[in-house]
Coordinates of C-alpha atoms in Angstrom, one line a residue:
M1 CA 19.8 51.7 -11.9
A2 CA 21.4 49.1 -13.8
S3 CA 19.4 46.5 -14.5
H4 CA 20.1 44.2 -11.4
S5 CA 20.7 46.0 -8.7
S6 CA 17.7 44.0 -7.6
A7 CA 18.8 40.6 -7.3
T8 CA 22.9 39.5 -5.9
Q9 CA 24.8 36.9 -7.6
S10 CA 27.4 34.7 -6.3
A11 CA 30.7 35.6 -7.2
S12 CA 31.6 31.5 -7.5
A13 CA 29.2 30.9 -10.2
V14 CA 28.6 30.2 -14.0
T15 CA 28.6 33.7 -15.6
L16 CA 27.0 34.7 -19.5
T17 CA 29.9 36.3 -20.5
Q18 CA 31.7 32.9 -20.2
L19 CA 29.2 30.5 -21.8
N20 CA 29.1 33.6 -24.2
A21 CA 32.7 32.4 -25.0
A22 CA 32.0 28.7 -25.0
D23 CA 31.9 27.0 -28.8
Q24 CA 28.5 24.7 -28.2
A25 CA 30.0 21.5 -26.5
E26 CA 31.0 23.7 -23.6
F27 CA 27.8 25.7 -23.7
T28 CA 25.5 21.9 -23.5
Q29 CA 28.1 21.4 -20.8
L30 CA 28.5 24.2 -18.5
L31 CA 24.1 23.9 -18.7
H32 CA 24.6 19.9 -18.3
G33 CA 21.0 18.8 -16.2
I34 CA 19.2 22.6 -16.6
Y35 CA 16.6 20.9 -18.3
E36 CA 16.8 17.1 -17.5
H37 CA 18.3 14.2 -20.1
S38 CA 17.1 16.7 -22.5
P39 CA 21.1 18.0 -23.9
W40 CA 19.2 19.2 -27.5
I41 CA 17.3 21.3 -26.4
A42 CA 21.2 23.3 -24.7
E43 CA 22.8 22.4 -28.0
R44 CA 20.0 24.5 -30.3
T45 CA 20.8 27.2 -28.0
W46 CA 23.5 28.2 -28.2
A47 CA 23.3 29.5 -32.2
K48 CA 21.3 32.0 -30.1
R49 CA 23.3 33.8 -28.6
P50 CA 24.8 36.0 -27.2
F51 CA 22.4 36.4 -23.4
Q52 CA 22.8 39.8 -21.9
T53 CA 20.4 38.9 -19.0
L54 CA 19.7 35.9 -17.7
A55 CA 16.4 36.6 -18.3
Q56 CA 17.1 36.4 -21.8
L57 CA 18.5 33.1 -21.8
K58 CA 15.5 31.8 -19.9
Y59 CA 13.1 33.0 -23.0
A60 CA 15.8 31.4 -24.7
L61 CA 15.9 27.2 -23.4
A62 CA 11.9 27.6 -23.7
E63 CA 11.8 28.9 -27.0
T64 CA 14.0 26.0 -27.7
V65 CA 11.5 23.6 -26.6
R66 CA 7.8 25.9 -28.1
I67 CA 9.4 25.7 -31.6
A68 CA 10.0 21.8 -31.2
S69 CA 7.9 18.4 -32.6
A70 CA 5.1 17.5 -30.2
V71 CA 6.9 14.1 -30.5
E72 CA 10.3 16.3 -28.7
Q73 CA 7.5 18.4 -26.7
V74 CA 7.0 15.0 -24.9
D75 CA 9.7 13.4 -24.9
L76 CA 11.5 15.8 -22.8
I77 CA 8.3 15.1 -20.0
R78 CA 9.0 11.2 -20.2
A79 CA 12.7 11.7 -19.3
H80 CA 11.3 13.6 -15.7
P81 CA 11.1 11.1 -12.9
E82 CA 7.7 10.7 -11.7
L83 CA 7.3 12.6 -7.9
A84 CA 8.1 10.0 -4.9
G85 CA 8.4 7.5 -7.5
K86 CA 10.2 3.6 -8.0
A87 CA 13.5 5.9 -9.7
A88 CA 13.0 8.6 -6.4
I89 CA 12.5 5.0 -4.4
A90 CA 15.6 3.2 -6.2
G91 CA 18.0 6.7 -6.0
Q92 CA 18.3 6.5 -9.7
L93 CA 17.1 10.3 -9.6
T94 CA 19.4 12.9 -10.9
T95 CA 21.2 15.1 -8.2
E96 CA 18.7 18.2 -9.3
S97 CA 15.8 16.0 -9.1
T98 CA 16.9 14.0 -5.2
Q99 CA 17.8 17.7 -4.1
E100 CA 14.3 18.7 -5.4
Q101 CA 12.4 16.1 -4.0
N102 CA 14.2 16.7 -0.8
Q103 CA 13.4 19.7 -0.6
A104 CA 9.7 18.7 -0.8
G105 CA 9.3 16.0 1.8
L106 CA 8.9 13.9 -0.8
T107 CA 11.2 11.8 0.7
H108 CA 9.4 11.3 4.5
C109 CA 6.0 11.0 3.7
T110 CA 2.9 9.3 5.2
P111 CA 2.4 6.1 4.2
Q112 CA -1.1 7.4 4.1
E113 CA 0.7 10.1 0.8
F114 CA 3.2 7.8 0.2
E115 CA 0.1 5.1 -1.2
R116 CA -1.8 8.4 -2.0
L117 CA 0.7 9.3 -4.4
Q118 CA 1.7 6.0 -6.2
E119 CA -1.9 5.7 -7.0
L120 CA -2.3 9.6 -8.2
N121 CA 1.3 8.6 -10.1
A122 CA -0.4 5.2 -12.3
A123 CA -4.4 6.8 -12.8
Y124 CA -1.5 10.1 -14.9
K125 CA 0.3 7.5 -16.2
Q126 CA -2.8 6.5 -17.4
R127 CA -4.8 8.0 -18.2
F128 CA -1.4 11.0 -20.7
G129 CA 1.1 7.8 -20.7
W130 CA 3.6 10.5 -19.9
P131 CA 4.7 11.7 -16.1
F132 CA 3.0 14.6 -13.9
I133 CA 5.8 17.4 -13.5
L134 CA 5.9 20.3 -11.3
A135 CA 8.2 22.2 -9.7
V136 CA 8.0 21.6 -6.3
R137 CA 10.6 24.1 -5.7
G138 CA 6.9 26.4 -6.4
P139 CA 6.2 30.4 -6.8
R140 CA 8.6 31.3 -4.3
G141 CA 11.4 28.7 -5.0
L142 CA 11.4 28.1 -1.2
G143 CA 8.7 24.4 -2.2
L144 CA 5.9 23.4 -2.5
N145 CA 4.8 21.4 0.6
R146 CA 3.6 18.0 0.6
T147 CA -0.5 18.5 0.4
E148 CA 0.3 21.1 -1.8
I149 CA 2.0 18.4 -4.5
I150 CA -0.9 15.9 -3.9
D151 CA -3.8 18.9 -4.2
T152 CA -1.9 20.0 -7.3
F153 CA -1.9 16.8 -8.5
A154 CA -5.4 15.3 -8.4
R155 CA -6.7 18.9 -9.6
R156 CA -4.6 18.1 -12.8
L157 CA -6.2 14.6 -12.8
R158 CA -9.4 16.6 -15.2
N159 CA -7.5 18.9 -17.7
S160 CA -7.5 17.5 -21.2
A161 CA -4.5 16.5 -23.0
E162 CA -3.7 19.5 -24.8
F163 CA -3.8 21.3 -21.7
E164 CA -1.8 18.4 -19.3
R165 CA 0.7 19.0 -21.8
A166 CA 0.8 22.7 -22.3
E167 CA 0.8 23.0 -18.0
C168 CA 3.9 20.0 -17.5
L169 CA 5.8 21.7 -20.5
R170 CA 5.1 24.6 -17.9
Q171 CA 6.6 23.2 -15.4
I172 CA 9.4 21.7 -16.2
H173 CA 10.9 25.6 -17.6
R174 CA 9.9 26.5 -14.2
I175 CA 12.0 23.7 -13.3
A176 CA 15.4 25.0 -15.2
E177 CA 14.3 28.3 -14.3
I178 CA 15.3 27.9 -10.6
R179 CA 18.5 25.2 -11.7
L180 CA 19.7 28.5 -14.0
N181 CA 18.6 30.7 -10.5
D182 CA 21.0 27.8 -8.9
R183 CA 23.5 27.6 -11.4
F184 CA 24.4 31.0 -11.8
G185 CA 23.7 32.1 -8.0
V186 CA 21.1 34.6 -8.9
V187 CA 18.8 35.4 -6.0
P188 CA 15.6 37.7 -7.3
T189 CA 15.7 39.6 -4.0
L190 CA 13.4 42.4 -5.3
G191 CA 10.9 39.8 -6.2
N192 CA 11.3 37.7 -3.6
Q193 CA 10.2 40.9 -1.6
V194 CA 7.4 41.7 -3.6
W195 CA 6.1 38.0 -3.7
D196 CA 6.3 38.2 0.2
W197 CA 4.2 41.3 0.5
A198 CA 2.1 39.5 -2.0
A199 CA 1.2 36.7 1.0
D200 CA 1.3 38.7 4.9
L201 CA -0.9 41.3 3.1
A202 CA -3.5 38.4 2.3
R203 CA -3.9 38.0 5.8
F204 CA -6.4 40.4 6.3
T205 CA -9.2 39.1 5.0
D206 CA -13.5 39.0 5.3
A207 CA -13.7 35.4 4.5
P208 CA -14.4 32.9 7.6
P209 CA -11.9 29.1 7.6
C210 CA -13.8 27.3 5.5
D211 CA -13.2 23.5 5.6
Q212 CA -9.7 22.7 5.4
G213 CA -9.9 25.3 8.4
T214 CA -6.9 28.2 5.4
R215 CA -9.4 31.2 5.2
P216 CA -10.5 32.6 1.6
L217 CA -9.6 36.1 -0.3
T218 CA -11.9 38.6 0.2
V219 CA -12.0 42.5 0.6
T220 CA -14.3 44.5 0.2
Y221 CA -14.1 48.8 0.5
L222 CA -14.0 49.5 3.8
T223 CA -14.6 46.2 5.5
P224 CA -12.2 46.0 9.2
A225 CA -9.7 43.4 6.3
H226 CA -10.5 46.4 3.7
Q227 CA -8.9 49.1 7.0
A228 CA -6.0 46.7 7.8
C229 CA -4.5 46.2 4.3
A230 CA -4.9 50.1 4.2
R231 CA -2.5 50.5 7.2
Q232 CA -0.1 48.2 6.2
L233 CA 0.5 49.2 2.4
S234 CA 1.3 52.5 5.1
D235 CA 3.4 51.3 7.1
W236 CA 5.0 49.1 4.4
M237 CA 5.4 53.3 2.6
R238 CA 6.9 54.4 5.3
A239 CA 9.1 52.0 5.9
C240 CA 10.0 52.4 2.4
G241 CA 10.7 56.2 2.5
F242 CA 8.8 57.2 0.8
D243 CA 8.3 61.1 2.4
E244 CA 4.5 61.3 2.5
V245 CA 2.0 58.8 4.0
R246 CA -2.2 59.5 3.3
T247 CA -4.9 57.6 3.2
D248 CA -7.2 60.4 1.6
A249 CA -12.0 60.6 1.3
V250 CA -12.4 57.5 -0.8
G251 CA -9.8 55.1 1.6
N252 CA -6.9 55.4 -1.3
V253 CA -3.3 54.5 0.2
V254 CA -1.4 57.6 -1.0
G255 CA 2.4 57.2 -1.1
L256 CA 4.6 60.8 -2.6
Y257 CA 8.2 60.5 -3.0
H258 CA 9.3 64.0 -3.6
G259 CA 11.3 64.7 -6.9
E260 CA 14.8 66.3 -6.3
T261 CA 13.5 69.4 -6.8
E262 CA 11.1 68.8 -3.8
G263 CA 11.5 70.0 -0.1
Q264 CA 15.2 71.9 -1.0
S265 CA 13.3 75.3 0.8
H266 CA 11.1 76.0 3.2
G267 CA 7.3 75.9 2.4
A268 CA 8.4 75.7 -1.7
E269 CA 5.6 74.5 -4.0
S270 CA 7.0 71.7 -5.3
K271 CA 7.2 72.0 -9.5
A272 CA 8.2 68.8 -10.1
P273 CA 6.2 67.5 -11.6
R274 CA 4.6 63.5 -10.7
L275 CA 4.4 59.7 -11.8
L276 CA 1.5 58.0 -11.2
T277 CA 1.3 54.7 -10.4
G278 CA -0.3 51.9 -8.5
S279 CA -3.7 50.1 -8.9
H280 CA -6.3 49.0 -6.5
Y281 CA -6.5 46.7 -3.3
D282 CA -9.9 45.5 -2.9
T283 CA -10.5 41.8 -3.8
V284 CA -13.7 40.5 -5.1
R285 CA -14.1 36.8 -3.1
N286 CA -12.1 34.1 -2.9
A287 CA -9.5 35.6 -4.6
G288 CA -6.0 35.3 -5.6
R289 CA -2.7 37.3 -4.0
Y290 CA -2.1 39.5 -6.5
D291 CA -5.0 40.8 -9.0
G292 CA -4.0 45.0 -8.2
R293 CA -1.8 45.0 -5.0
L294 CA 1.5 44.1 -7.2
G295 CA 0.6 46.6 -9.0
I296 CA 1.5 48.5 -6.4
L297 CA 3.7 46.2 -4.1
V298 CA 6.0 46.7 -7.2
P299 CA 6.4 50.4 -8.1
M300 CA 6.6 50.9 -3.5
A301 CA 10.3 48.3 -4.0
C302 CA 11.5 50.3 -6.6
V303 CA 11.0 53.8 -4.1
Q304 CA 12.8 51.9 -1.9
Q305 CA 16.0 51.2 -4.7
L306 CA 15.7 54.8 -4.6
H307 CA 15.8 55.7 -0.7
Q308 CA 18.3 53.2 -0.2
Q309 CA 20.4 55.0 -2.9
G310 CA 19.8 58.6 -1.7
R311 CA 18.8 58.9 -5.4
R312 CA 16.0 61.1 -6.3
L313 CA 15.0 61.7 -9.7
P314 CA 13.4 65.0 -11.7
F315 CA 9.8 64.0 -11.8
A316 CA 8.3 62.8 -8.0
I317 CA 6.7 59.6 -7.8
E318 CA 2.9 58.6 -6.5
V319 CA 1.6 56.1 -5.5
V320 CA -1.9 54.8 -5.0
G321 CA -3.2 51.8 -3.5
F322 CA -7.0 52.4 -5.6
A323 CA -9.5 50.8 -2.8
E324 CA -11.5 49.9 -4.8
E325 CA -12.4 48.5 -7.9
E326 CA -13.9 45.8 -8.2
G327 CA -17.6 46.3 -7.5
Q328 CA -18.4 43.6 -4.6
R329 CA -19.3 45.2 -2.0
Y330 CA -21.6 48.1 -2.8
S331 CA -22.5 47.8 -7.8
A332 CA -20.6 50.9 -8.7
T333 CA -16.4 50.2 -9.4
F334 CA -13.7 52.0 -9.9
L335 CA -14.6 54.2 -6.3
G336 CA -11.1 55.2 -6.1
S337 CA -10.0 56.3 -9.8
S338 CA -13.2 57.7 -9.9
A339 CA -12.3 60.5 -6.9
L340 CA -9.1 61.2 -9.0
V341 CA -10.1 61.5 -11.9
G342 CA -12.8 64.0 -10.8
D343 CA -15.7 61.3 -12.1
F344 CA -16.9 60.3 -8.5
N345 CA -21.2 60.3 -9.0
P346 CA -22.8 61.8 -5.8
S347 CA -25.6 58.8 -5.6
W348 CA -23.0 56.4 -5.2
L349 CA -22.9 57.7 -1.3
D350 CA -26.3 57.2 -0.3
Q351 CA -26.2 52.7 -2.4
T352 CA -26.1 50.2 0.4
D353 CA -24.2 47.4 1.2
A354 CA -26.2 43.6 1.7
D355 CA -26.3 44.0 5.3
G356 CA -27.9 48.2 4.7
V357 CA -24.8 49.7 5.4
S358 CA -25.1 53.5 2.5
M359 CA -21.5 53.6 1.6
Q360 CA -22.0 57.0 3.3
Q361 CA -22.3 55.5 7.1
A362 CA -19.4 52.9 5.7
M363 CA -17.3 56.2 4.8
R364 CA -17.4 57.8 8.3
E365 CA -17.3 53.7 10.8
A366 CA -13.8 54.0 8.7
N367 CA -12.9 57.8 9.8
L368 CA -13.7 59.4 6.7
P369 CA -15.8 62.6 5.7
G370 CA -18.1 60.7 3.7
T371 CA -18.8 63.8 2.4
L372 CA -18.5 64.8 -1.5
D373 CA -16.9 67.8 -1.0
A374 CA -14.4 66.0 1.0
I375 CA -14.2 63.7 -2.3
R376 CA -13.9 66.6 -5.0
T377 CA -10.6 67.8 -3.0
E378 CA -8.8 64.2 -4.0
K379 CA -9.3 65.3 -8.1
R380 CA -5.9 64.8 -9.9
D381 CA -4.5 68.2 -11.8
P382 CA -3.4 66.4 -15.0
A383 CA -1.5 69.1 -15.8
Q384 CA 0.5 68.0 -12.7
Y385 CA 1.3 65.0 -14.1
L386 CA 3.6 63.2 -16.8
G387 CA 1.2 60.6 -16.7
F388 CA 0.0 56.8 -15.4
V389 CA 1.6 53.7 -15.4
E390 CA 0.0 50.7 -14.4
L391 CA 1.8 47.1 -13.3
H392 CA -0.5 44.4 -13.8
I393 CA -0.7 40.0 -12.9
E394 CA -2.1 40.2 -16.9
Q395 CA -5.4 37.8 -15.6
G396 CA -6.0 35.7 -18.9
P397 CA -3.5 32.7 -20.2
V398 CA -1.4 34.2 -23.5
L399 CA 1.6 35.0 -22.1
D400 CA 1.7 31.8 -20.4
A401 CA 1.0 30.1 -23.1
Q402 CA 3.3 32.3 -25.0
D403 CA 6.0 31.9 -22.5
M404 CA 6.8 35.0 -22.6
P405 CA 6.9 36.9 -18.5
L406 CA 5.3 41.1 -19.7
G407 CA 3.6 41.9 -22.2
V408 CA 3.3 45.4 -23.0
V409 CA -0.8 46.3 -22.9
S410 CA -2.0 48.1 -26.4
S411 CA -5.2 49.3 -25.3
I412 CA -7.7 48.7 -22.8
N413 CA -10.6 46.5 -24.5
G414 CA -14.1 48.6 -24.5
S415 CA -17.4 46.2 -24.0
T416 CA -21.0 46.8 -24.9
R417 CA -23.5 44.7 -22.4
Y418 CA -26.7 43.4 -23.2
A419 CA -29.5 41.6 -21.3
L420 CA -31.9 39.9 -24.5
D421 CA -34.9 38.3 -23.7
I422 CA -36.4 36.2 -26.9
M423 CA -40.4 35.2 -26.5
G424 CA -41.9 32.2 -27.9
T425 CA -44.0 29.9 -27.7
A426 CA -43.8 27.3 -25.0
A427 CA -45.9 24.1 -26.9
H428 CA -45.4 20.6 -25.5
A429 CA -42.5 18.2 -26.2
G430 CA -44.3 15.3 -27.8
T431 CA -46.5 16.2 -29.5
T432 CA -45.7 20.0 -31.4
P433 CA -43.7 18.9 -34.9
M434 CA -40.4 20.3 -35.6
P435 CA -41.4 22.8 -38.1
L436 CA -43.6 23.8 -36.6
R437 CA -42.3 25.3 -33.1
H438 CA -41.0 28.7 -32.0
D439 CA -38.2 27.3 -29.5
A440 CA -37.0 30.7 -27.9
A441 CA -34.0 28.5 -26.6
T442 CA -32.5 27.2 -30.9
A443 CA -33.0 30.6 -31.2
A444 CA -30.7 32.1 -28.7
A445 CA -28.5 28.6 -28.8
E446 CA -27.5 30.3 -33.1
L447 CA -27.6 33.5 -30.6
I448 CA -24.7 32.2 -29.5
L449 CA -22.9 30.6 -31.9
Y450 CA -23.1 33.5 -33.7
V451 CA -21.4 35.2 -31.2
E452 CA -17.9 32.6 -30.8
Q453 CA -18.3 32.6 -34.9
R454 CA -18.1 37.0 -35.0
A455 CA -16.1 37.3 -32.6
Q456 CA -13.0 34.9 -34.6
A457 CA -13.3 36.4 -37.4
D458 CA -11.5 40.0 -35.7
A459 CA -8.8 37.8 -34.6
D460 CA -6.6 39.2 -37.4
S461 CA -7.4 42.7 -36.5
P462 CA -4.3 44.9 -37.0
H463 CA -6.0 46.2 -33.4
G464 CA -6.6 42.9 -32.2
P465 CA -9.2 39.8 -30.9
S466 CA -12.9 40.9 -30.3
V467 CA -14.1 38.4 -28.0
G468 CA -17.9 37.0 -26.9
T469 CA -19.0 36.3 -23.7
V470 CA -22.7 35.0 -23.7
G471 CA -22.5 34.0 -19.7
M472 CA -25.6 33.9 -18.1
L473 CA -28.8 31.5 -20.2
Q474 CA -31.5 30.4 -18.4
V475 CA -35.0 29.2 -19.5
P476 CA -37.9 30.9 -16.7
Q477 CA -40.1 28.0 -15.6
G478 CA -38.8 25.2 -18.1
S479 CA -39.5 22.2 -18.2
I480 CA -38.2 18.6 -19.5
N481 CA -41.2 18.0 -21.9
V482 CA -42.1 21.5 -22.9
I483 CA -40.7 23.7 -25.2
P484 CA -39.0 26.3 -24.1
G485 CA -41.0 29.4 -24.9
R486 CA -38.8 32.3 -23.2
C487 CA -35.2 32.2 -23.3
Q488 CA -32.7 34.9 -21.0
L489 CA -28.8 35.8 -21.3
S490 CA -26.5 37.9 -21.5
L491 CA -24.6 39.6 -24.4
D492 CA -21.2 40.7 -23.4
L493 CA -18.7 41.8 -26.5
R494 CA -15.3 43.5 -26.2
A495 CA -13.3 45.1 -29.3
P496 CA -9.5 47.5 -27.8
V497 CA -10.7 50.3 -30.2
D498 CA -13.8 51.9 -29.9
A499 CA -15.1 51.1 -34.0
Q500 CA -14.7 46.9 -33.7
R501 CA -16.4 46.5 -30.7
E502 CA -19.7 49.1 -32.3
A503 CA -19.6 47.3 -35.6
L504 CA -19.5 43.7 -33.4
T505 CA -22.0 44.8 -31.9
R506 CA -23.8 46.0 -35.1
D507 CA -23.2 42.9 -36.6
V508 CA -24.9 40.3 -33.6
L509 CA -28.2 42.3 -33.1
A510 CA -28.8 42.1 -37.0
Q511 CA -28.9 38.3 -36.6
L512 CA -30.4 38.3 -33.2
D513 CA -33.3 39.8 -34.7
A514 CA -33.0 37.5 -38.7
I515 CA -32.3 33.9 -36.4
C516 CA -36.4 35.3 -34.3
Q517 CA -37.8 36.8 -37.8
R518 CA -37.3 33.3 -39.3
R519 CA -37.9 31.2 -36.1
G520 CA -40.9 33.1 -35.8
V521 CA -40.1 34.2 -31.5
Q522 CA -39.2 37.8 -30.4
Y523 CA -37.0 39.9 -28.8
E524 CA -36.1 42.5 -25.9
A525 CA -32.3 44.1 -26.2
K526 CA -31.6 45.7 -22.8
H527 CA -28.7 48.1 -23.5
L528 CA -26.7 47.4 -19.8
L529 CA -23.8 49.5 -20.7
T530 CA -21.2 50.7 -23.2
A531 CA -17.1 51.4 -21.9
P532 CA -15.3 53.0 -24.1
A533 CA -11.3 51.4 -25.3
A534 CA -9.2 52.8 -23.7
P535 CA -5.5 53.0 -25.7
C536 CA -2.3 53.6 -24.3
D537 CA -0.5 55.9 -25.2
A538 CA 2.1 55.6 -28.0
R539 CA 4.2 57.1 -26.4
W540 CA 3.9 55.2 -23.0
Q541 CA 3.9 52.2 -24.7
T542 CA 7.3 52.2 -27.1
R543 CA 8.7 53.4 -22.9
W544 CA 6.9 49.6 -21.7
R545 CA 8.4 47.4 -24.3
Q546 CA 12.3 49.6 -24.3
A547 CA 11.6 48.9 -20.5
V548 CA 10.9 45.1 -20.7
Q549 CA 14.0 44.7 -23.6
Q550 CA 16.7 46.2 -21.6
C551 CA 15.5 43.3 -18.9
G552 CA 16.7 40.9 -22.2
L553 CA 13.2 39.9 -23.2
P554 CA 10.6 40.1 -27.4
P555 CA 8.4 43.2 -26.6
F556 CA 5.1 41.7 -26.6
T557 CA 1.6 43.4 -27.4
L558 CA -1.4 41.7 -26.5
P559 CA -4.9 44.6 -25.4
S560 CA -5.9 44.1 -21.6
G561 CA -9.7 42.6 -22.3
A562 CA -10.2 43.3 -18.3
G563 CA -10.6 46.5 -16.7
H564 CA -8.9 48.0 -14.7
D565 CA -8.0 51.4 -13.0
A566 CA -5.9 53.1 -15.5
M567 CA -9.1 52.9 -18.1
K568 CA -10.2 55.7 -15.3
L569 CA -7.4 57.9 -15.6
H570 CA -7.0 57.6 -19.1
Q571 CA -9.6 60.2 -19.2
I572 CA -7.5 63.1 -18.2
M573 CA -3.8 61.8 -18.7
P574 CA -1.7 59.5 -20.8
Q575 CA -1.5 56.1 -19.9
A576 CA -0.3 52.4 -20.5
M577 CA -0.1 49.3 -18.6
L578 CA 2.6 46.1 -18.2
F579 CA 1.1 43.0 -17.6
V580 CA 2.6 39.7 -15.8
R581 CA 2.1 36.8 -16.7
G582 CA -0.1 34.3 -14.5
G583 CA 0.6 30.7 -13.5
H584 CA -1.5 27.8 -13.6
A585 CA -2.6 28.9 -17.5
G586 CA -3.3 32.9 -16.3
I587 CA -6.2 31.8 -13.8
S588 CA -7.1 34.7 -12.2
H589 CA -9.9 35.8 -10.1
N590 CA -9.1 32.3 -7.7
P591 CA -7.4 31.0 -5.3
L592 CA -5.3 29.6 -7.8
E593 CA -4.0 33.3 -9.6
S594 CA 0.2 33.3 -9.4
I595 CA 2.8 34.4 -10.5
T596 CA 7.2 33.5 -9.5
N597 CA 9.2 35.0 -7.7
D598 CA 11.2 35.0 -10.8
D599 CA 8.3 37.4 -12.9
A600 CA 7.7 39.8 -9.3
Q601 CA 12.1 40.6 -10.2
L602 CA 11.5 41.0 -13.7
C603 CA 7.6 42.9 -12.9
V604 CA 10.8 45.3 -10.6
E605 CA 13.3 45.1 -13.0
A606 CA 11.4 46.8 -15.6
F607 CA 9.9 49.0 -14.1
T608 CA 13.2 50.6 -12.5
H609 CA 14.5 51.0 -16.5
L610 CA 11.4 53.7 -17.1
L611 CA 11.7 54.5 -14.0
H612 CA 15.8 55.6 -15.2
K613 CA 15.0 56.1 -19.1
L614 CA 12.7 59.0 -18.2
A615 CA 14.5 60.1 -15.6
L616 CA 17.1 60.9 -19.0
G617 CA 14.4 63.3 -21.1
A618 CA 13.2 59.4 -23.0

């Protein structure tokens, strides 16, 4: 389980040993062309030697750019050519840019595509003052097609200048990453496999084709697409070398790779403890490919390595593809992990979907028992487990903004939700003086601003920041010339520890009361949900940090604002999570959700390091 066991490297390529031994001038020359016309990046990074891994070098180069001045960053962007622009036409691109634009087919545009690209180049340059930057070899490294490039170009024209400058720099780092792979002769073999698995699994969807002919990714509980995903995961697990693969009573796909003490005598009961891992394979509607699924595919790749090496660990590895987490077809959520912790609510079986199909009926149509007795047999005995670890895409912008591929999760935020109803007095907008109004909407507006202010006050909390959101807001029977007599809004408050969330909730509700009294309006606050925080186990966090460090990266800690299956397993055993950054500023629950093959490779390597340390008793 060496750190590079899952990546292949060319014998004739540049090596880290060579780079570490170089003086500044030679170091800069060895990295010539990695960053377009910008040798200063390599010159400044030289002092950060030695580099133990290529990932460490990539991060160090990106860090040099991140701490550079804004002027230097913009100059770096301007050092890059336009896509299919004048420099390309005149043959004035660098060798690297020429190869990349050729691979994307930009030298073979149709007249219409070429005209569109020139329009976009001009509009982008006018709006932002620098050229549009896109890593045209894409997240897999094989190249985007021209339609994808043009669509991305048009979409990013709508961004703010601040966001777009940051996105251009992230794209430049991706260009540099691919060039470094080429320069060092490194292929992220298992990262490619994980990426390809995710792409292949995405062909199963409930959604019909859209206007463009593509089919959005939607996989909800026990639909035909969902069952096809389960079968595919089962087939892959068997091919990876899992000793046992089954679909359980709620549709979870469970793969078990025996520990070194298992299966040594017929009929002998296993004494090896188990490491539990996994995530969910259902999706939201119009989803991305990686939410949940990455946490199944990465440990599958690790087991595949162990099987190919003929190696057993002192513990078994149990990978669970949880059948349901998102709450899309039925109102209940975390169905898969709830079964494992003995928290499956019997009433859930009677819930019906939009077509009137009960959950129990759906289970039986999918050849599952559909009985509470069968579901109860899936409850795990925590005494048999070392703990639960979950790898997941971050679903937020923090890691991407820090150029950080991996992050160790400190806690899964707890949340409190309310439905608020503010009642004022509807009156004529023209005849009612401002001091005599009882405006429900302005009371809501004042509260919304307070929620923002109060949540930001926790920014420097030692436990991590709080967040507050009003995601739903409406004025029932509102009219342009009527003072709002009623305003309904939602309230979602989250924090990494319960005490912090409770303090936030108390302050917001107290402010709501004060605002309404001062404005002469009434309110009702209906409590909808309280989910306790799930702090990640300190020892397991340490293991993840050590695994990240062995990849050559600084350990970066952040809370999870979203809920995960680990929250449920937290009820019965220690749990800890590792995040991988998402592209496009971390967007998730969206078709733009993205990871690179290189980051997928780092996930496999970090998970492998964790297994290795655990096998040594650390």
